Coordinates of C-alpha atoms and ligand atoms in Angstrom, one line a residue:
M1 CA 21.2 -6.5 -6.8
C2 CA 22.8 -9.6 -7.8
L3 CA 22.2 -12.3 -6.6
V4 CA 25.7 -14.3 -7.8
A5 CA 28.0 -17.5 -6.5
P6 CA 31.1 -17.6 -4.7
G7 CA 33.8 -16.8 -6.0
A8 CA 32.5 -14.1 -8.5
D9 CA 34.6 -11.3 -9.8
L10 CA 32.5 -8.7 -6.5
G11 CA 34.9 -5.6 -7.2
P12 CA 35.9 -3.0 -4.1
I13 CA 32.8 -3.9 -2.0
L14 CA 32.5 -1.2 1.1
T15 CA 30.3 -3.2 3.4
H16 CA 30.1 -7.4 4.1
I17 CA 26.5 -7.8 5.5
D18 CA 27.4 -11.3 6.9
V19 CA 24.3 -13.2 8.3
L20 CA 25.5 -15.8 11.2
T21 CA 27.7 -18.9 11.1
V22 CA 30.8 -16.6 9.4
R23 CA 34.1 -18.5 9.5
W24 CA 36.3 -15.4 10.5
L25 CA 33.9 -13.3 12.8
S26 CA 33.5 -16.2 15.2
H27 CA 35.1 -13.9 18.2
L28 CA 32.0 -10.9 17.2
I29 CA 29.7 -14.0 17.7
E30 CA 31.0 -15.5 21.3
S31 CA 30.9 -11.5 22.6
K32 CA 28.3 -11.0 25.6
K33 CA 27.0 -7.6 23.2
F34 CA 26.1 -10.7 20.3
S35 CA 24.8 -12.7 23.3
K36 CA 22.4 -10.4 24.2
L37 CA 20.9 -9.9 20.6
D38 CA 18.1 -10.8 20.3
P39 CA 17.3 -12.3 16.4
G40 CA 17.0 -10.4 13.8
E41 CA 19.1 -7.3 15.6
L42 CA 22.5 -6.6 13.4
M43 CA 25.5 -5.6 15.3
T44 CA 28.9 -3.8 13.8
T45 CA 31.9 -4.0 13.6
W46 CA 34.6 -1.6 11.6
G47 CA 38.3 -3.1 9.5
V48 CA 38.2 -6.2 10.7
R49 CA 40.3 -8.3 10.0
G50 CA 40.6 -11.1 6.8
V51 CA 38.1 -8.6 5.4
D52 CA 37.8 -7.3 2.4
A53 CA 35.4 -4.4 3.7
E54 CA 35.1 -1.5 5.1
R55 CA 33.2 -2.4 8.0
C56 CA 31.1 -5.7 8.7
T57 CA 27.4 -6.0 9.5
V58 CA 26.3 -9.5 11.8
V59 CA 22.2 -10.3 11.7
K60 CA 21.4 -12.3 13.9
L61 CA 19.7 -15.8 12.7
P62 CA 16.8 -17.8 14.8
D63 CA 17.9 -21.5 15.2
R64 CA 14.8 -22.4 12.2
A65 CA 14.1 -19.0 10.0
D66 CA 11.9 -18.7 7.8
A67 CA 11.6 -17.0 4.4
K68 CA 8.8 -14.4 6.8
F69 CA 11.7 -14.1 9.0
M70 CA 14.3 -12.8 6.5
R71 CA 12.1 -10.2 5.0
R72 CA 12.1 -8.8 8.6
A73 CA 15.7 -8.8 8.9
G74 CA 15.5 -7.7 5.8
A75 CA 14.5 -4.5 5.6
A76 CA 16.2 -3.9 9.0
V77 CA 19.4 -4.3 7.0
G78 CA 18.5 -3.1 4.6
K79 CA 17.5 0.5 7.0
T80 CA 20.6 1.0 8.1
L81 CA 22.1 0.5 4.5
G82 CA 23.7 3.8 2.5
D83 CA 23.7 3.4 -1.3
D84 CA 27.2 2.3 -0.7
P85 CA 28.2 -1.6 -2.9
V86 CA 27.6 -4.5 -0.2
L87 CA 28.1 -7.8 -1.0
V88 CA 26.4 -10.6 1.4
E89 CA 27.3 -13.9 2.5
S90 CA 25.5 -16.7 4.7
T91 CA 25.1 -20.3 5.3
L92 CA 21.3 -19.8 4.9
G93 CA 19.4 -23.1 2.9
T94 CA 18.2 -22.5 -0.4
G95 CA 15.4 -20.2 -1.1
L96 CA 15.6 -17.9 1.6
R97 CA 18.5 -15.6 0.4
E98 CA 15.7 -14.6 -1.9
H99 CA 13.3 -12.9 0.8
L100 CA 16.7 -11.6 2.6
A101 CA 16.4 -9.5 -0.7
Q102 CA 12.9 -8.4 -0.7
G103 CA 13.9 -7.1 2.5
M104 CA 17.0 -4.7 2.0
A105 CA 15.6 -3.6 -1.2
L106 CA 12.0 -2.9 0.3
G107 CA 13.3 -1.0 4.0
N108 CA 16.1 1.0 1.7
Y109 CA 13.4 2.9 0.1
R110 CA 13.4 6.9 0.4
F111 CA 12.2 9.6 -0.4
N112 CA 14.0 12.3 -1.2
R113 CA 14.1 13.9 -4.2
Y114 CA 13.5 17.6 -2.6
K115 CA 16.7 17.3 -1.1
K116 CA 19.6 18.8 -2.0
E117 CA 21.8 15.9 -0.4
A118 CA 20.2 13.7 -1.1
N119 CA 22.4 10.6 -0.8
K120 CA 20.5 8.8 -3.7
G121 CA 20.6 8.6 -7.4
D122 CA 17.5 6.4 -9.2
K123 CA 20.4 3.9 -9.6
A124 CA 20.4 0.8 -7.6
P125 CA 22.5 0.2 -4.9
D126 CA 25.5 -2.6 -6.1
W127 CA 24.2 -5.3 -3.7
R128 CA 25.4 -8.4 -4.2
I129 CA 23.9 -11.9 -2.7
M130 CA 26.3 -15.2 -2.0
T131 CA 23.8 -18.2 -3.1
P132 CA 24.9 -21.6 -4.4
S133 CA 22.2 -21.4 -6.8
P134 CA 22.8 -18.2 -8.0
K135 CA 20.9 -19.0 -11.2
V136 CA 17.3 -20.4 -9.0
A137 CA 17.6 -17.8 -6.4
Q138 CA 17.4 -14.3 -8.9
R139 CA 14.7 -15.7 -11.1
N140 CA 13.1 -16.1 -7.6
F141 CA 14.0 -13.0 -7.3
E142 CA 12.8 -11.4 -10.1
A143 CA 8.8 -12.2 -8.9
L144 CA 9.7 -10.5 -5.2
G145 CA 11.7 -8.0 -7.0
C146 CA 8.2 -6.7 -9.2
A147 CA 6.2 -6.0 -6.2
V148 CA 9.1 -4.0 -4.4
E149 CA 8.5 -2.0 -7.6
G150 CA 5.2 -1.5 -7.3
T151 CA 5.4 -1.1 -3.2
E152 CA 8.1 1.8 -3.8
F153 CA 5.9 3.4 -6.6
A154 CA 2.9 3.3 -4.0
R155 CA 4.7 5.0 -2.0
D156 CA 6.5 7.3 -4.1
L157 CA 2.4 8.4 -5.3
V158 CA 1.4 8.7 -1.3
N159 CA 5.0 10.7 -0.6
E160 CA 4.1 13.4 -3.3
P161 CA 3.0 16.9 -2.3
S162 CA 0.0 18.3 -3.5
N163 CA 0.8 20.7 -5.0
V164 CA 3.4 18.8 -7.2
L165 CA 0.9 15.4 -6.9
T166 CA -2.5 17.4 -7.8
T167 CA -5.5 15.0 -9.7
T168 CA -4.0 16.2 -13.0
E169 CA -0.6 14.6 -12.2
F170 CA -1.9 11.8 -10.8
A171 CA -3.7 11.0 -14.0
S172 CA -0.5 11.2 -16.1
R173 CA 1.0 9.3 -13.4
L174 CA -1.4 5.9 -14.1
L175 CA -1.0 6.9 -17.8
E176 CA 3.1 5.2 -17.8
L177 CA 1.3 1.8 -17.0
Q178 CA 0.4 1.4 -20.6
E179 CA 3.9 1.3 -21.2
L180 CA 3.3 -2.0 -19.2
G181 CA 0.3 -3.3 -21.5
V182 CA -2.2 -1.8 -18.0
E183 CA -5.7 -0.2 -20.5
V184 CA -6.1 3.0 -19.2
E185 CA -8.9 4.8 -19.0
V186 CA -9.2 8.7 -18.0
L187 CA -13.0 9.6 -17.6
E188 CA -12.9 13.7 -17.1
E189 CA -15.8 16.0 -15.0
D190 CA -17.8 15.9 -17.9
D191 CA -17.8 12.7 -18.2
L192 CA -18.3 12.0 -14.8
E193 CA -21.7 14.3 -15.3
R194 CA -22.6 12.6 -17.7
I195 CA -22.2 8.2 -16.2
G196 CA -24.1 11.0 -12.9
M197 CA -21.1 10.6 -10.2
R198 CA -22.6 13.2 -8.3
A199 CA -21.3 12.6 -5.5
L200 CA -18.0 12.1 -6.3
L201 CA -18.1 15.5 -8.4
A202 CA -19.6 16.8 -5.1
V203 CA -16.4 16.9 -3.0
G204 CA -13.6 17.8 -6.1
Q205 CA -16.3 21.1 -6.8
G206 CA -14.8 23.5 -4.5
S207 CA -11.1 23.1 -6.0
D208 CA -9.9 24.2 -8.9
S209 CA -7.8 20.4 -10.0
P210 CA -11.1 18.8 -12.3
S211 CA -11.9 15.5 -10.4
K212 CA -11.3 12.2 -12.6
V213 CA -11.8 8.4 -12.1
V214 CA -9.4 6.9 -13.6
V215 CA -9.6 3.0 -14.9
M216 CA -6.5 0.6 -15.3
N217 CA -7.4 -2.8 -16.5
W218 CA -5.2 -5.8 -16.4
K219 CA -6.5 -8.6 -19.2
G220 CA -3.8 -11.6 -17.8
S221 CA -6.6 -14.0 -18.0
E222 CA -10.0 -14.0 -20.2
S223 CA -12.3 -14.3 -16.2
P224 CA -14.5 -11.7 -15.1
P225 CA -12.2 -9.4 -13.3
L226 CA -11.2 -9.3 -10.1
A227 CA -11.9 -5.4 -8.8
L228 CA -10.0 -3.2 -6.8
I229 CA -10.7 0.5 -6.1
G230 CA -9.2 2.9 -4.3
K231 CA -9.9 6.5 -2.9
G232 CA -7.5 8.9 -4.3
V233 CA -8.4 12.4 -2.2
V234 CA -5.4 14.2 -3.4
F235 CA -5.8 16.7 -0.6
D236 CA -8.4 16.5 2.2
T237 CA -8.0 20.6 3.5
G238 CA -11.2 19.4 5.0
G239 CA -13.8 21.3 3.0
I240 CA -15.9 23.5 4.6
S241 CA -15.9 21.6 7.0
I242 CA -12.9 22.4 7.8
K243 CA -9.8 20.5 10.1
P244 CA -7.9 22.1 12.8
A245 CA -4.3 23.0 11.4
R246 CA -2.4 21.3 13.6
G247 CA -1.6 18.5 10.9
M248 CA -3.5 19.3 8.0
E249 CA -0.3 18.8 6.4
Q250 CA -0.4 15.6 6.5
M251 CA -3.7 14.6 4.1
T252 CA -1.2 14.8 1.0
M253 CA -2.0 11.1 1.6
D254 CA -5.5 11.2 1.2
M255 CA -4.7 8.9 -1.8
A256 CA -2.9 5.9 -0.3
G257 CA -5.3 4.1 -1.1
A258 CA -5.5 5.4 -5.0
A259 CA -2.0 4.1 -4.7
T260 CA -2.3 1.1 -3.2
V261 CA -4.8 0.3 -6.4
A262 CA -1.7 1.7 -8.9
G263 CA 0.8 -0.1 -7.0
V264 CA -0.8 -3.7 -7.5
M265 CA -1.6 -2.9 -11.1
K266 CA 2.0 -2.5 -11.6
T267 CA 3.0 -5.4 -10.1
L268 CA 0.9 -8.1 -11.7
A269 CA 1.9 -5.8 -15.7
L270 CA 6.0 -6.6 -14.1
G271 CA 6.1 -10.2 -13.4
R272 CA 3.0 -10.2 -16.9
T273 CA -0.1 -11.7 -14.0
K274 CA -2.5 -13.9 -15.0
A275 CA -4.5 -12.6 -13.9
S276 CA -7.4 -10.0 -14.4
V277 CA -8.3 -6.6 -12.8
V278 CA -9.8 -4.0 -12.6
G279 CA -8.5 -1.0 -10.5
I280 CA -10.8 2.5 -10.0
V281 CA -9.8 4.6 -8.4
G282 CA -11.7 8.4 -8.1
L283 CA -9.8 11.3 -7.7
V284 CA -10.5 14.6 -6.3
E285 CA -8.7 17.3 -4.1
N286 CA -11.4 18.4 -1.1
M287 CA -11.4 21.9 -0.7
P288 CA -13.0 25.0 1.2
S289 CA -14.2 27.3 -1.6
G290 CA -17.0 29.7 -2.9
R291 CA -18.5 26.2 -5.3
A292 CA -17.7 24.1 -2.0
Q293 CA -20.2 21.9 -1.0
R294 CA -21.9 22.9 1.7
P295 CA -22.6 20.5 5.3
G296 CA -26.7 19.6 4.4
D297 CA -26.5 19.9 0.5
I298 CA -28.0 17.0 -0.7
V299 CA -26.7 15.3 -3.6
R300 CA -27.5 12.6 -5.4
S301 CA -25.3 9.2 -6.0
L302 CA -25.3 7.3 -9.3
K303 CA -26.6 4.0 -7.2
G304 CA -29.5 6.9 -7.0
D305 CA -30.1 7.2 -3.6
S306 CA -29.4 10.9 -2.2
I307 CA -27.5 11.5 0.3
E308 CA -27.2 13.8 3.6
V309 CA -23.6 15.3 3.5
V310 CA -23.6 17.1 7.3
N311 CA -20.0 17.2 7.6
T312 CA -17.9 17.3 4.6
D313 CA -15.3 16.5 6.1
A314 CA -16.6 12.2 5.4
E315 CA -15.4 12.5 2.1
G316 CA -13.6 10.2 0.8
R317 CA -17.4 7.7 1.7
L318 CA -18.7 9.9 -1.6
V319 CA -15.6 9.1 -4.2
L320 CA -16.0 5.9 -3.1
A321 CA -19.6 5.0 -3.4
D322 CA -20.2 6.2 -6.9
V323 CA -17.0 4.2 -7.9
M324 CA -18.4 1.3 -5.8
W325 CA -21.2 1.1 -8.1
Y326 CA -19.9 2.4 -11.3
C327 CA -17.2 -0.5 -11.3
Q328 CA -20.3 -3.1 -10.1
R329 CA -22.2 -1.9 -12.9
R330 CA -19.7 -1.9 -16.1
F331 CA -16.9 -5.2 -14.9
E332 CA -19.9 -7.3 -12.4
P333 CA -16.5 -8.6 -10.5
V334 CA -15.7 -11.5 -9.2
G335 CA -15.3 -9.7 -5.9
M336 CA -14.2 -6.7 -5.1
I337 CA -12.0 -4.9 -2.3
D338 CA -11.4 -1.0 -1.7
L339 CA -8.5 1.2 0.0
A340 CA -9.1 4.0 1.8
T341 CA -7.9 6.3 4.7
L342 CA -10.8 6.8 5.4
T343 CA -11.2 7.4 9.2
G344 CA -9.3 8.4 12.3
A345 CA -11.5 6.0 14.5
I346 CA -9.8 3.6 12.6
I347 CA -6.3 4.6 14.1
V348 CA -8.9 5.5 16.9
S349 CA -8.9 1.2 17.0
L350 CA -5.8 -0.5 15.8
G351 CA -3.0 2.3 15.8
Y352 CA -0.7 2.4 13.2
E353 CA 0.2 -1.3 13.3
Y354 CA -2.8 -2.9 12.1
C355 CA -5.2 -1.7 9.2
G356 CA -9.2 -2.0 9.3
A357 CA -10.6 -5.3 7.6
F358 CA -14.6 -4.9 6.4
S359 CA -16.3 -8.2 4.7
N360 CA -19.8 -9.0 3.5
D361 CA -17.8 -12.6 2.6
D362 CA -16.3 -15.3 5.3
K363 CA -15.1 -17.1 2.4
F364 CA -12.8 -13.7 0.4
Y365 CA -12.0 -12.1 3.3
Q366 CA -10.1 -15.2 4.8
R367 CA -8.4 -15.3 1.5
F368 CA -7.3 -11.5 1.9
Q369 CA -6.3 -12.7 5.7
S370 CA -4.1 -15.7 5.2
A371 CA -2.4 -13.4 1.9
A372 CA -1.6 -10.8 3.8
E373 CA -0.6 -12.7 7.1
S374 CA 2.2 -14.6 4.7
E375 CA 3.5 -11.1 3.0
D376 CA 3.5 -9.7 7.9
E377 CA 0.9 -7.4 6.8
N378 CA -1.5 -6.9 10.3
V379 CA -4.8 -6.8 9.6
W380 CA -7.9 -7.6 12.1
R381 CA -11.3 -8.0 10.7
Q382 CA -14.5 -5.1 12.6
P383 CA -17.7 -6.1 12.7
L384 CA -21.2 -5.0 10.1
S385 CA -24.1 -5.0 11.8
K386 CA -28.1 -3.4 11.7
S387 CA -27.3 -1.7 14.4
F388 CA -24.9 0.1 13.0
D389 CA -26.8 0.4 9.9
K390 CA -29.5 2.8 11.5
I391 CA -26.9 5.3 13.2
I392 CA -26.7 7.1 9.5
D393 CA -30.7 7.1 8.0
S394 CA -31.1 10.2 7.6
T395 CA -34.7 12.4 7.8
I396 CA -34.3 13.5 4.8
A397 CA -32.5 12.3 2.5
D398 CA -31.7 8.0 1.9
V399 CA -28.2 7.8 3.3
K400 CA -26.3 10.3 5.4
N401 CA -22.9 10.8 5.6
V402 CA -21.2 10.5 8.7
G403 CA -23.1 9.1 12.1
D404 CA -22.4 10.3 15.8
R405 CA -19.5 10.1 17.1
W406 CA -18.5 6.9 18.2
A407 CA -17.7 3.1 15.6
G408 CA -17.2 5.7 13.4
A409 CA -15.0 3.8 11.2
I410 CA -17.7 0.8 11.7
T411 CA -20.8 3.8 10.2
A412 CA -18.4 4.7 7.4
A413 CA -18.1 0.4 6.0
Q414 CA -21.7 0.4 7.1
F415 CA -22.1 3.7 4.5
L416 CA -20.3 1.6 2.0
K417 CA -22.0 -0.9 2.3
R418 CA -25.5 0.0 1.1
F419 CA -23.7 0.9 -2.2
V420 CA -22.5 -2.9 -2.5
K421 CA -24.7 -5.0 -4.4
A422 CA -25.5 -7.8 -2.5
D423 CA -24.6 -11.5 -4.2
I424 CA -20.8 -9.6 -4.8
P425 CA -18.2 -10.7 -2.1
W426 CA -16.4 -7.1 -0.7
I427 CA -13.9 -5.8 1.4
H428 CA -13.0 -2.6 3.1
L429 CA -9.7 -1.8 3.7
D430 CA -9.2 1.3 6.0
I431 CA -5.9 2.1 5.8
A432 CA -5.5 5.3 7.0
G433 CA -3.3 4.5 10.1
V434 CA -1.2 2.0 8.3
A435 CA -0.9 3.3 4.7
W436 CA 1.2 6.4 6.7
T437 CA 3.8 5.6 9.4
P438 CA 5.4 9.4 12.0
K439 CA 7.8 6.1 12.5
P440 CA 9.3 4.1 11.0
S441 CA 6.8 0.7 9.9
K442 CA 8.1 -3.1 9.6
F443 CA 9.6 -2.1 6.2
S444 CA 9.4 1.1 5.8
P445 CA 10.7 4.3 7.4
R446 CA 9.0 6.5 8.2
G447 CA 5.8 8.4 5.5
A448 CA 4.6 6.1 2.8
S449 CA 4.5 2.4 3.5
G450 CA 2.7 0.5 0.6
W451 CA 0.9 -1.3 3.0
G452 CA -1.7 -4.0 1.2
V453 CA 0.9 -3.7 -2.4
R454 CA 2.2 -7.6 -1.8
A455 CA -0.7 -8.8 0.5
L456 CA -3.2 -7.6 -2.5
T457 CA -0.7 -9.1 -4.6
R458 CA -0.8 -12.5 -3.1
L459 CA -4.1 -12.7 -2.9
I460 CA -4.5 -12.4 -7.3
N461 CA -1.4 -15.0 -7.7
D462 CA -3.4 -17.2 -4.8
H463 CA -6.2 -18.0 -6.4
Y464 CA -7.4 -15.4 -9.9
S465 CA -4.6 -16.4 -11.5
E466 CA -4.2 -18.4 -13.4
R467 CA -0.2 -19.5 -13.4
Ligands
BES501 N1 -8.9 11.4 5.0 C1 -9.5 11.5 6.1 C2 -9.4 9.9 7.3 C3 -8.2 10.5 8.1 C4 -7.5 11.3 9.2 C5 -7.0 9.5 7.0 C6 -6.2 10.4 9.4 C7 -5.3 10.0 6.9 C8 -6.0 9.6 8.8 C9 -11.1 11.1 5.9 O1 -11.6 11.8 5.1 C10 -11.6 11.6 7.6 O2 -11.3 13.3 7.3 N2 -13.1 11.3 8.2 C11 -13.7 12.0 9.1 C12 -15.2 12.1 9.3 C13 -16.0 11.6 10.2 C14 -15.6 13.7 10.1 C15 -16.9 11.7 10.3 C16 -12.6 11.9 10.9 O3 -11.5 10.7 10.6 O4 -12.5 12.6 11.7
MN502 MN1 -12.0 14.0 5.2
ZN503 ZN1 -10.4 12.4 3.4

């Protein structure tokens, strides 16, 4: 992706994108078909006279396009493009082309490393966007481009199948962030045993892949850190409370929380962000076996609370409980956000459109909400309250890991809240519906979306960095 001045040497161009306003396409713009399009929709024609390109795509703009609109329009364009060279021309006001560029890059993502006839190599396609102020635009795009790379990192991890992305492989991909200056520490099973993360270990004990906790530390400032926690269940069979076969293959995405955290860490490091952020992920595989935990088992969490494991398929909260407690004890963060594909119930509630959010702190939540809003990532707050909390009281332990049938996403959040210290601002994001979509979403094709990488990065830039 390159933002270039008019008149730059362009070489052969296969596709010419015009963001409205064109001289020679006036007949097209005046056509009935074009007038019926909604802003943001595209129209493509082949072999336009006077235009040195194989085909021409025109994007319809509203009267007032803003950055958000341009990102969406860009994604729509990016989705239709292969890796052909492209020239984009437009008479947009300044400061908008870089957002168009970001949208194009986000929308053009494909995960086809396992397809024989894959048409997209590792090389970024040759895309040029004409602008009267290429230097400024290119510099602005640099920051937006970091978020694209972080998002792609997260998406690749989520799309990777579980025979490839084992806990060990996941940890080694996170270790690669060291090259960018992130401190990465891998806690192995004997470390976790010594520390006392028995709830997390219980989830992974039926698997041949060893459980791990990975601590990623980006020290871009001296301040106490903001903490990001991710659920990293590399595959969730449900364990002994095994899931039905239909759709079980999707549970390869049950590590999306951890992937999102990794995507944010990568974005921060690429952007040399002047903020202090610690990302901690719990990597486990939930398998049935002779060694697996059983329904009815009671485990002692790191916090010291005993947990009655009524359903081994409610495993994410067991992992998070220990990782969150460890994080608070070791780092005393200024705030903590956990991301997890935690419940099917949140999909019943909000579908694939909105992330479900829970928080113990209105101001903290407000900051996140407006960052997500600016980045066009949908989030909707759900309630926490004592009346939901008592549903998970256990008769024989301090807490049980499932409630009854109703309000499943909320009782899961109430469970987590028991592992949050009272004075720590906390947000729980249940990303089960938004992290992986069965249909294309705004900025991504079917599959992993990378939801949250941009919102969290913006939150950090706006409120937790020195600049
Ligand atoms: N990983 C699942 C939640 C999930 C479901 C993620 C669908 C993405 C898509 C989680 O571990 C789980 O199994 N949750 C159970 C909880 C239940 C046993 C209380 C669920 O939602 O059914
Ligand atoms: Mn489960
Ligand atoms: Zn799960």
